[in-house]
Amino acid sequence: MATMEDFLDLLKKLLEFDPALRITASQCLQHPFLRDFQFNINDILKQDLQYQ
């Protein structure tokens, strides 16, 4: 399970000013904060459409 420290670490890496040092999208998805997060975009869209 992700921790506050994981979140803060990811946020710090996302906000890195130098693009050469900033975390990439692929690296972001492999970060401990997001690694265990699984979602299905189709399920999300279905839920969104139900409320419209």
PDB file of C-alpha atoms in Angstrom:
ATOM      1  CA  MET A   1       0.000   0.000   0.000  1.00  0.00           C
ATOM      2  CA  ALA A   2       1.277   3.451  -0.893  1.00  0.00           C
ATOM      3  CA  THR A   3       2.362   5.776   1.876  1.00  0.00           C
ATOM      4  CA  MET A   4       2.470   9.527   2.290  1.00  0.00           C
ATOM      5  CA  GLU A   5       6.235   9.319   1.806  1.00  0.00           C
ATOM      6  CA  ASP A   6       5.674   7.580  -1.542  1.00  0.00           C
ATOM      7  CA  PHE A   7       3.257  10.309  -2.576  1.00  0.00           C
ATOM      8  CA  LEU A   8       5.624  13.097  -1.578  1.00  0.00           C
ATOM      9  CA  ASP A   9       8.524  11.409  -3.373  1.00  0.00           C
ATOM     10  CA  LEU A  10       6.491  11.108  -6.578  1.00  0.00           C
ATOM     11  CA  LEU A  11       5.282  14.689  -6.325  1.00  0.00           C
ATOM     12  CA  LYS A  12       8.847  15.933  -5.852  1.00  0.00           C
ATOM     13  CA  LYS A  13       9.964  14.001  -8.934  1.00  0.00           C
ATOM     14  CA  LEU A  14       7.028  15.282 -11.008  1.00  0.00           C
ATOM     15  CA  LEU A  15       7.738  18.888 -10.039  1.00  0.00           C
ATOM     16  CA  GLU A  16      11.466  18.722 -10.805  1.00  0.00           C
ATOM     17  CA  PHE A  17      12.305  21.913 -12.708  1.00  0.00           C
ATOM     18  CA  ASP A  18      15.026  20.362 -14.881  1.00  0.00           C
ATOM     19  CA  PRO A  19      13.357  18.218 -17.580  1.00  0.00           C
ATOM     20  CA  ALA A  20      16.451  16.021 -17.778  1.00  0.00           C
ATOM     21  CA  LEU A  21      15.999  15.100 -14.113  1.00  0.00           C
ATOM     22  CA  ARG A  22      12.185  15.010 -14.082  1.00  0.00           C
ATOM     23  CA  ILE A  23      10.500  11.602 -13.862  1.00  0.00           C
ATOM     24  CA  THR A  24       9.100  10.278 -17.153  1.00  0.00           C
ATOM     25  CA  ALA A  25       5.553   8.991 -17.620  1.00  0.00           C
ATOM     26  CA  SER A  26       6.833   5.406 -17.738  1.00  0.00           C
ATOM     27  CA  GLN A  27       8.887   5.907 -14.597  1.00  0.00           C
ATOM     28  CA  CYS A  28       5.903   7.521 -12.926  1.00  0.00           C
ATOM     29  CA  LEU A  29       3.741   4.456 -13.562  1.00  0.00           C
ATOM     30  CA  GLN A  30       6.456   2.259 -12.043  1.00  0.00           C
ATOM     31  CA  HIS A  31       6.780   4.436  -8.946  1.00  0.00           C
ATOM     32  CA  PRO A  32       5.714   2.716  -5.676  1.00  0.00           C
ATOM     33  CA  PHE A  33       2.863   5.206  -5.235  1.00  0.00           C
ATOM     34  CA  LEU A  34       1.210   4.156  -8.526  1.00  0.00           C
ATOM     35  CA  ARG A  35       2.669   0.698  -9.147  1.00  0.00           C
ATOM     36  CA  ASP A  36      -0.090  -1.173  -7.320  1.00  0.00           C
ATOM     37  CA  PHE A  37      -2.831   1.117  -8.597  1.00  0.00           C
ATOM     38  CA  GLN A  38      -4.812  -0.666 -11.270  1.00  0.00           C
ATOM     39  CA  PHE A  39      -7.666   0.788 -13.201  1.00  0.00           C
ATOM     40  CA  ASN A  40      -9.589   0.035 -16.324  1.00  0.00           C
ATOM     41  CA  ILE A  41     -10.347   3.125 -18.390  1.00  0.00           C
ATOM     42  CA  ASN A  42     -13.457   1.475 -19.827  1.00  0.00           C
ATOM     43  CA  ASP A  43     -14.898   0.959 -16.342  1.00  0.00           C
ATOM     44  CA  ILE A  44     -14.172   4.575 -15.485  1.00  0.00           C
ATOM     45  CA  LEU A  45     -15.855   5.809 -18.663  1.00  0.00           C
ATOM     46  CA  LYS A  46     -18.911   3.609 -18.056  1.00  0.00           C
ATOM     47  CA  GLN A  47     -19.292   5.043 -14.564  1.00  0.00           C
ATOM     48  CA  ASP A  48     -18.904   8.567 -15.898  1.00  0.00           C
ATOM     49  CA  LEU A  49     -21.551   8.010 -18.584  1.00  0.00           C
ATOM     50  CA  GLN A  50     -24.030   6.636 -16.055  1.00  0.00           C
ATOM     51  CA  TYR A  51     -24.072   9.971 -14.249  1.00  0.00           C
ATOM     52  CA  GLN A  52     -24.628  12.075 -17.352  1.00  0.00           C
TER      53      GLN A  52
END
